[in-house]
Amino acid sequence: MENKIKFTAFDEGLVIKISGELDSMKTMTYRDKIHREMIKLGPRMLLFDFKDLQFIDSSGIGLILGRFNEIDKIGGVVGITGLNDYSRKIFQITGILQIIEEYQSTAQFKKKARINL
Amino acid sequence: MINKMELKFSASLSNEVLARQAVIAFISPLDPSLEQIGEIKTIIAEGVSNAIIHGYELDASKDVFLKAIIDGEDLELTITDYGKGIENLEEARKPHYTTRPDLERAGMGLTIMETLSDSFAIKTLPGMGCKLVIKKKITHESVAYGTVSR
Ligand SMILES: Nc1ncnc2c1ncn2[C@@H]1O[C@H](COP(=O)(O)OP(=O)(O)O)[C@@H](O)[C@H]1O
Ligand SMILES: [Mg+2]
């Protein structure tokens, strides 16, 4: 599978879909891309879609936590969706699911995130 | 039967994918599950990126060493760097501890490796380097995810 990042904006929100492998190298380039997109759109709701994620390590966790801190500062909401057994295990080890909520789908996030704003 | 491989590569993060793919190709005769492949890739990524980022501070003129041994269903991985080593290992092993918050490191690498492996040992000396020995069984019976066993 191809490694890629895709952005889809909605209202005040942004869906970031990361596919393939998210390693230390990719984390660095994606961080810049996400940064630019967030400057441009100023989202208050951020959803990471990992449906097609095949590999992640702690550098990817750092990337998510970094964006969580930014959005949290402005009183926004961050969510995660599309975890498989493998990625959920990595997320559970790092305790990230205790601070970032998992959603069943993008649609569910759009509905619920607004209430949590 | 015992099967072995060894890899030596420059301490550049662009080589992390080589390390991951080489080991996955090497263990493919054991027919690992997708979850096991993911976990082994993550273990290697954590060990190799630590060697490159912390051990060698991204000096690509240095070398990282990776060894894999398969003995039946047992996989043993050894990741070695001759970089700066770990000053306080007890501190370093704590979740969320990192000496590079500037790089947005999560400080979870050692914790992840330890959790995903069956046995995990670190040998390090300040100024001398760091050697990780990781053991993991590649079994089909361990239905860790409730998947159908083969
Ligand atoms: N190979 C290594 N050489 C030197 N220091 C290391 C090495 N591996 C880990 N460390 C030290 O241990 C700390 C924790 O490592 P880790 O849990 O992987 O977190 P992170 O890589 O996010 O900092 C690092 O910040 C670093 O100080
Ligand atoms: Mg690390």
Tab-separated table of C-alpha atoms and ligand atoms in Angstrom:
chain	number	residue	atom	x	y	z
A	1	MET	CA	0.000	0.000	0.000
A	2	GLU	CA	1.119	3.513	-0.795
A	3	ASN	CA	2.212	5.755	2.073
A	4	LYS	CA	0.186	8.946	1.986
A	5	ILE	CA	-1.605	11.667	3.880
A	6	LYS	CA	-4.947	13.125	2.818
A	7	PHE	CA	-6.793	16.134	4.212
A	8	THR	CA	-10.549	16.639	4.116
A	9	ALA	CA	-11.959	19.825	5.630
A	10	PHE	CA	-15.497	20.178	7.035
A	11	ASP	CA	-17.023	23.201	8.810
A	12	GLU	CA	-14.564	23.937	11.602
A	13	GLY	CA	-12.962	20.541	11.345
A	14	LEU	CA	-10.237	18.651	9.542
A	15	VAL	CA	-9.929	14.933	8.832
A	16	ILE	CA	-6.354	13.713	8.444
A	17	LYS	CA	-6.161	10.310	6.810
A	18	ILE	CA	-2.779	8.613	7.062
A	19	SER	CA	-2.355	5.441	4.986
A	20	GLY	CA	0.428	2.865	4.767
A	21	GLU	CA	3.442	3.209	7.021
A	22	LEU	CA	3.941	6.062	9.485
A	23	ASP	CA	7.599	5.928	10.550
A	24	SER	CA	10.075	8.537	11.859
A	25	MET	CA	10.813	9.828	8.350
A	26	LYS	CA	7.179	10.140	7.327
A	27	THR	CA	6.338	11.722	10.669
A	28	MET	CA	8.683	14.614	9.890
A	29	THR	CA	7.255	15.379	6.461
A	30	TYR	CA	3.660	14.888	7.614
A	31	ARG	CA	4.193	17.217	10.578
A	32	ASP	CA	5.034	20.066	8.177
A	33	LYS	CA	2.064	19.252	5.938
A	34	ILE	CA	-0.354	19.127	8.863
A	35	HIS	CA	1.089	22.354	10.238
A	36	ARG	CA	0.500	24.163	6.944
A	37	GLU	CA	-3.023	22.807	6.646
A	38	MET	CA	-3.880	23.840	10.209
A	39	ILE	CA	-2.531	27.358	9.678
A	40	LYS	CA	-4.618	27.643	6.520
A	41	LEU	CA	-7.892	26.315	7.960
A	42	GLY	CA	-7.623	26.945	11.710
A	43	PRO	CA	-9.691	23.856	12.614
A	44	ARG	CA	-11.133	23.330	16.101
A	45	MET	CA	-11.952	19.674	15.463
A	46	LEU	CA	-9.303	17.254	14.282
A	47	LEU	CA	-9.872	13.609	13.371
A	48	PHE	CA	-7.084	11.148	12.575
A	49	ASP	CA	-8.335	8.398	10.272
A	50	PHE	CA	-6.117	5.296	10.473
A	51	LYS	CA	-8.336	2.910	8.511
A	52	ASP	CA	-5.537	2.154	6.028
A	53	LEU	CA	-2.626	2.430	8.452
A	54	GLN	CA	-0.296	-0.570	8.329
A	55	PHE	CA	2.461	0.528	10.628
A	56	ILE	CA	3.007	3.072	13.398
A	57	ASP	CA	5.574	3.583	16.143
A	58	SER	CA	6.136	6.069	18.958
A	59	SER	CA	7.172	8.815	16.530
A	60	GLY	CA	3.631	8.703	15.117
A	61	ILE	CA	2.259	8.804	18.653
A	62	GLY	CA	4.375	11.923	19.225
A	63	LEU	CA	2.891	13.474	16.093
A	64	ILE	CA	-0.671	12.897	17.316
A	65	LEU	CA	0.063	14.104	20.850
A	66	GLY	CA	1.710	17.251	19.489
A	67	ARG	CA	-1.423	18.143	17.493
A	68	PHE	CA	-3.623	17.222	20.459
A	69	ASN	CA	-1.735	19.756	22.609
A	70	GLU	CA	-2.266	22.485	20.001
A	71	ILE	CA	-5.984	21.829	19.580
A	72	ASP	CA	-6.503	21.343	23.320
A	73	LYS	CA	-5.013	24.783	23.958
A	74	ILE	CA	-7.738	26.452	21.882
A	75	GLY	CA	-10.486	24.350	23.480
A	76	GLY	CA	-10.943	22.089	20.477
A	77	VAL	CA	-11.545	18.352	20.102
A	78	VAL	CA	-9.268	15.641	18.700
A	79	GLY	CA	-10.420	12.139	17.770
A	80	ILE	CA	-9.139	8.911	16.273
A	81	THR	CA	-10.977	6.492	14.006
A	82	GLY	CA	-10.320	3.349	11.956
A	83	LEU	CA	-8.058	1.466	14.366
A	84	ASN	CA	-7.366	-2.196	13.640
A	85	ASP	CA	-6.279	-4.759	16.260
A	86	TYR	CA	-2.613	-3.981	15.723
A	87	SER	CA	-2.825	-0.191	15.848
A	88	ARG	CA	-5.239	-0.259	18.785
A	89	LYS	CA	-2.682	-2.304	20.708
A	90	ILE	CA	0.064	0.276	20.053
A	91	PHE	CA	-2.291	3.087	21.082
A	92	GLN	CA	-3.285	1.227	24.237
A	93	ILE	CA	0.329	0.655	25.295
A	94	THR	CA	1.039	4.366	25.040
A	95	GLY	CA	-2.088	5.371	26.968
A	96	ILE	CA	-3.099	7.761	24.192
A	97	LEU	CA	-6.677	6.435	24.166
A	98	GLN	CA	-7.106	7.775	27.688
A	99	ILE	CA	-6.794	11.345	26.429
A	100	ILE	CA	-7.927	11.078	22.811
A	101	GLU	CA	-11.327	9.556	22.175
A	102	GLU	CA	-11.859	6.832	19.586
A	103	TYR	CA	-14.849	7.240	17.227
A	104	GLN	CA	-16.653	4.574	15.192
A	105	SER	CA	-16.611	6.625	12.010
A	106	THR	CA	-15.982	10.057	10.554
A	107	ALA	CA	-19.726	10.669	10.595
A	108	GLN	CA	-19.919	9.865	14.294
A	109	PHE	CA	-17.032	12.237	15.002
A	110	LYS	CA	-18.684	15.090	13.098
A	111	LYS	CA	-21.839	14.573	15.127
A	112	LYS	CA	-20.312	14.061	18.551
A	113	ALA	CA	-17.294	16.386	18.378
A	114	ARG	CA	-19.515	19.419	18.058
A	115	ILE	CA	-21.170	18.637	21.386
A	116	ASN	CA	-17.791	18.280	23.038
A	117	LEU	CA	-16.531	21.637	21.757
B	1	MET	CA	16.604	-25.500	12.135
B	2	ILE	CA	18.454	-22.335	13.016
B	3	ASN	CA	18.502	-19.523	10.476
B	4	LYS	CA	20.471	-16.292	10.802
B	5	MET	CA	20.858	-12.887	9.166
B	6	GLU	CA	22.914	-9.791	9.832
B	7	LEU	CA	22.627	-6.275	8.504
B	8	LYS	CA	24.892	-3.249	8.862
B	9	PHE	CA	23.650	0.106	7.636
B	10	SER	CA	24.352	3.851	7.911
B	11	ALA	CA	22.688	5.655	10.792
B	12	SER	CA	20.159	7.433	8.599
B	13	LEU	CA	16.430	7.320	9.290
B	14	SER	CA	15.902	6.529	5.599
B	15	ASN	CA	17.358	3.074	6.357
B	16	GLU	CA	14.752	2.263	8.983
B	17	VAL	CA	12.436	0.880	6.295
B	18	LEU	CA	15.243	-1.406	5.076
B	19	ALA	CA	15.669	-2.809	8.588
B	20	ARG	CA	11.930	-3.436	8.958
B	21	GLN	CA	11.459	-5.032	5.538
B	22	ALA	CA	14.586	-7.205	5.790
B	23	VAL	CA	13.429	-8.853	9.005
B	24	ILE	CA	9.852	-9.264	7.748
B	25	ALA	CA	11.172	-10.974	4.603
B	26	PHE	CA	13.493	-13.116	6.722
B	27	ILE	CA	10.689	-14.411	8.984
B	28	SER	CA	8.124	-14.873	6.203
B	29	PRO	CA	8.670	-18.678	6.103
B	30	LEU	CA	7.198	-18.756	9.632
B	31	ASP	CA	3.979	-17.359	8.167
B	32	PRO	CA	3.459	-14.602	10.759
B	33	SER	CA	0.027	-12.996	11.120
B	34	LEU	CA	-0.568	-9.379	10.074
B	35	GLU	CA	-0.620	-8.391	13.748
B	36	GLN	CA	2.706	-10.122	14.389
B	37	ILE	CA	4.225	-8.436	11.333
B	38	GLY	CA	3.008	-5.057	12.588
B	39	GLU	CA	4.374	-5.676	16.074
B	40	ILE	CA	7.784	-6.811	14.819
B	41	LYS	CA	8.005	-3.795	12.509
B	42	THR	CA	7.218	-1.518	15.435
B	43	ILE	CA	9.829	-3.179	17.666
B	44	ILE	CA	12.507	-2.767	14.980
B	45	ALA	CA	11.500	0.819	14.220
B	46	GLU	CA	11.752	1.798	17.881
B	47	GLY	CA	15.149	0.151	18.360
B	48	VAL	CA	16.679	1.377	15.121
B	49	SER	CA	15.351	4.948	15.438
B	50	ASN	CA	16.716	5.139	18.997
B	51	ALA	CA	20.145	4.019	17.772
B	52	ILE	CA	20.107	6.641	15.003
B	53	ILE	CA	18.518	9.566	16.852
B	54	HIS	CA	19.824	9.115	20.396
B	55	GLY	CA	22.863	6.857	20.020
B	56	TYR	CA	24.416	8.553	17.004
B	57	GLU	CA	22.536	11.872	17.063
B	58	LEU	CA	21.758	11.453	13.339
B	59	ASP	CA	25.405	11.128	12.279
B	60	ALA	CA	25.025	9.025	9.108
B	61	SER	CA	28.755	8.238	8.987
B	62	LYS	CA	28.110	5.777	11.848
B	63	ASP	CA	26.739	2.242	11.519
B	64	VAL	CA	23.787	0.437	13.063
B	65	PHE	CA	23.898	-3.374	13.394
B	66	LEU	CA	20.869	-5.613	13.226
B	67	LYS	CA	20.887	-9.349	13.745
B	68	ALA	CA	18.007	-11.805	13.562
B	69	ILE	CA	18.005	-15.468	14.496
B	70	ILE	CA	15.139	-17.890	14.030
B	71	ASP	CA	15.216	-21.085	16.048
B	72	GLY	CA	11.984	-22.975	15.418
B	73	GLU	CA	9.252	-20.512	16.340
B	74	ASP	CA	11.598	-18.276	18.327
B	75	LEU	CA	12.781	-15.004	16.851
B	76	GLU	CA	15.682	-13.210	18.478
B	77	LEU	CA	16.574	-9.680	17.370
B	78	THR	CA	19.726	-7.820	18.338
B	79	ILE	CA	20.039	-4.101	17.593
B	80	THR	CA	23.398	-2.523	18.378
B	81	ASP	CA	24.869	0.966	18.179
B	82	TYR	CA	28.279	2.171	19.359
B	83	GLY	CA	27.000	5.649	20.124
B	84	LYS	CA	26.702	7.660	23.263
B	85	GLY	CA	24.871	5.085	25.407
B	86	ILE	CA	22.311	5.693	28.129
B	87	GLU	CA	23.393	7.593	31.231
B	88	ASN	CA	20.472	6.609	33.464
B	89	LEU	CA	18.762	3.471	32.198
B	90	GLU	CA	16.167	3.326	34.949
B	91	GLU	CA	15.026	6.844	34.081
B	92	ALA	CA	15.103	6.143	30.324
B	93	ARG	CA	12.825	3.100	30.700
B	94	LYS	CA	10.055	5.109	32.342
B	95	PRO	CA	7.067	5.789	30.070
B	96	HIS	CA	7.030	9.329	28.623
B	97	TYR	CA	10.689	9.949	29.487
B	98	THR	CA	12.604	11.472	26.579
B	99	THR	CA	15.766	13.533	26.259
B	100	ARG	CA	14.518	14.931	22.925
B	101	PRO	CA	11.154	16.642	23.536
B	102	ASP	CA	12.306	19.169	20.917
B	103	LEU	CA	11.796	16.445	18.274
B	104	GLU	CA	8.303	15.720	19.625
B	105	ARG	CA	9.435	12.280	20.781
B	106	ALA	CA	6.812	10.581	22.928
B	107	GLY	CA	9.278	8.797	25.222
B	108	MET	CA	7.369	5.554	24.658
B	109	GLY	CA	9.808	3.574	22.492
B	110	LEU	CA	11.373	1.429	25.207
B	111	THR	CA	7.959	0.842	26.809
B	112	ILE	CA	6.453	-0.257	23.484
B	113	MET	CA	9.354	-2.599	22.724
B	114	GLU	CA	9.184	-4.179	26.152
B	115	THR	CA	5.408	-4.677	25.962
B	116	LEU	CA	5.455	-6.180	22.463
B	117	SER	CA	8.273	-8.643	23.117
B	118	ASP	CA	8.353	-11.828	25.162
B	119	SER	CA	11.715	-10.843	26.576
B	120	PHE	CA	13.588	-7.575	26.286
B	121	ALA	CA	17.124	-6.787	27.507
B	122	ILE	CA	19.175	-3.601	27.256
B	123	LYS	CA	22.899	-3.464	27.746
B	124	THR	CA	24.403	0.005	27.709
B	125	LEU	CA	27.457	1.901	28.850
B	126	PRO	CA	27.745	5.689	28.661
B	127	GLY	CA	30.013	6.599	25.769
B	128	MET	CA	30.130	2.990	24.533
B	129	GLY	CA	26.747	2.347	22.993
B	130	CYS	CA	23.599	0.361	23.390
B	131	LYS	CA	22.620	-3.229	22.639
B	132	LEU	CA	19.052	-4.501	22.661
B	133	VAL	CA	18.171	-8.192	22.663
B	134	ILE	CA	14.531	-8.900	21.932
B	135	LYS	CA	12.818	-12.272	21.866
B	136	LYS	CA	9.448	-12.987	20.387
B	137	LYS	CA	7.661	-16.228	19.558
B	138	ILE	CA	6.016	-16.457	16.150
B	139	THR	CA	3.255	-18.897	16.974
B	140	HIS	CA	-0.125	-19.447	15.422
B	141	GLU	CA	-1.683	-20.847	18.591
B	142	SER	CA	-1.329	-17.562	20.451
B	143	VAL	CA	-4.656	-16.192	19.271
B	144	ALA	CA	-3.895	-12.861	20.881
B	145	TYR	CA	-6.522	-11.055	18.840
B	146	GLY	CA	-9.223	-13.668	18.733
B	147	THR	CA	-8.437	-14.415	15.113
B	148	VAL	CA	-8.866	-17.891	13.689
B	149	SER	CA	-5.796	-20.021	14.249
B	150	ARG	CA	-4.289	-21.953	11.416
C	1	LIG	N1	20.317	3.667	21.552
C	1	LIG	C1	20.274	4.687	22.444
C	1	LIG	N2	21.378	5.436	22.692
C	1	LIG	C2	21.354	6.447	23.570
C	1	LIG	N3	20.251	6.810	24.281
C	1	LIG	C3	19.109	6.097	24.086
C	1	LIG	C4	19.057	5.002	23.163
C	1	LIG	N4	17.808	4.485	23.196
C	1	LIG	C5	17.116	5.226	24.085
C	1	LIG	N5	17.886	6.201	24.627
C	1	LIG	C6	17.492	7.173	25.668
C	1	LIG	O1	16.292	6.718	26.285
C	1	LIG	C7	15.248	7.681	26.148
C	1	LIG	C8	13.905	7.003	26.021
C	1	LIG	O2	13.834	6.282	24.798
C	1	LIG	P1	12.401	6.003	24.150
C	1	LIG	O3	11.553	5.340	25.178
C	1	LIG	O4	12.594	5.281	22.871
C	1	LIG	O5	11.805	7.461	23.905
C	1	LIG	P2	12.132	8.551	22.753
C	1	LIG	O6	12.880	7.882	21.656
C	1	LIG	O7	10.789	9.018	22.331
C	1	LIG	O8	12.935	9.627	23.418
C	1	LIG	C9	15.660	8.543	24.968
C	1	LIG	O9	15.103	9.839	25.009
C	1	LIG	C10	17.166	8.554	25.096
C	1	LIG	O10	17.597	9.516	26.029
C	2	MG	MG	12.493	6.056	20.892
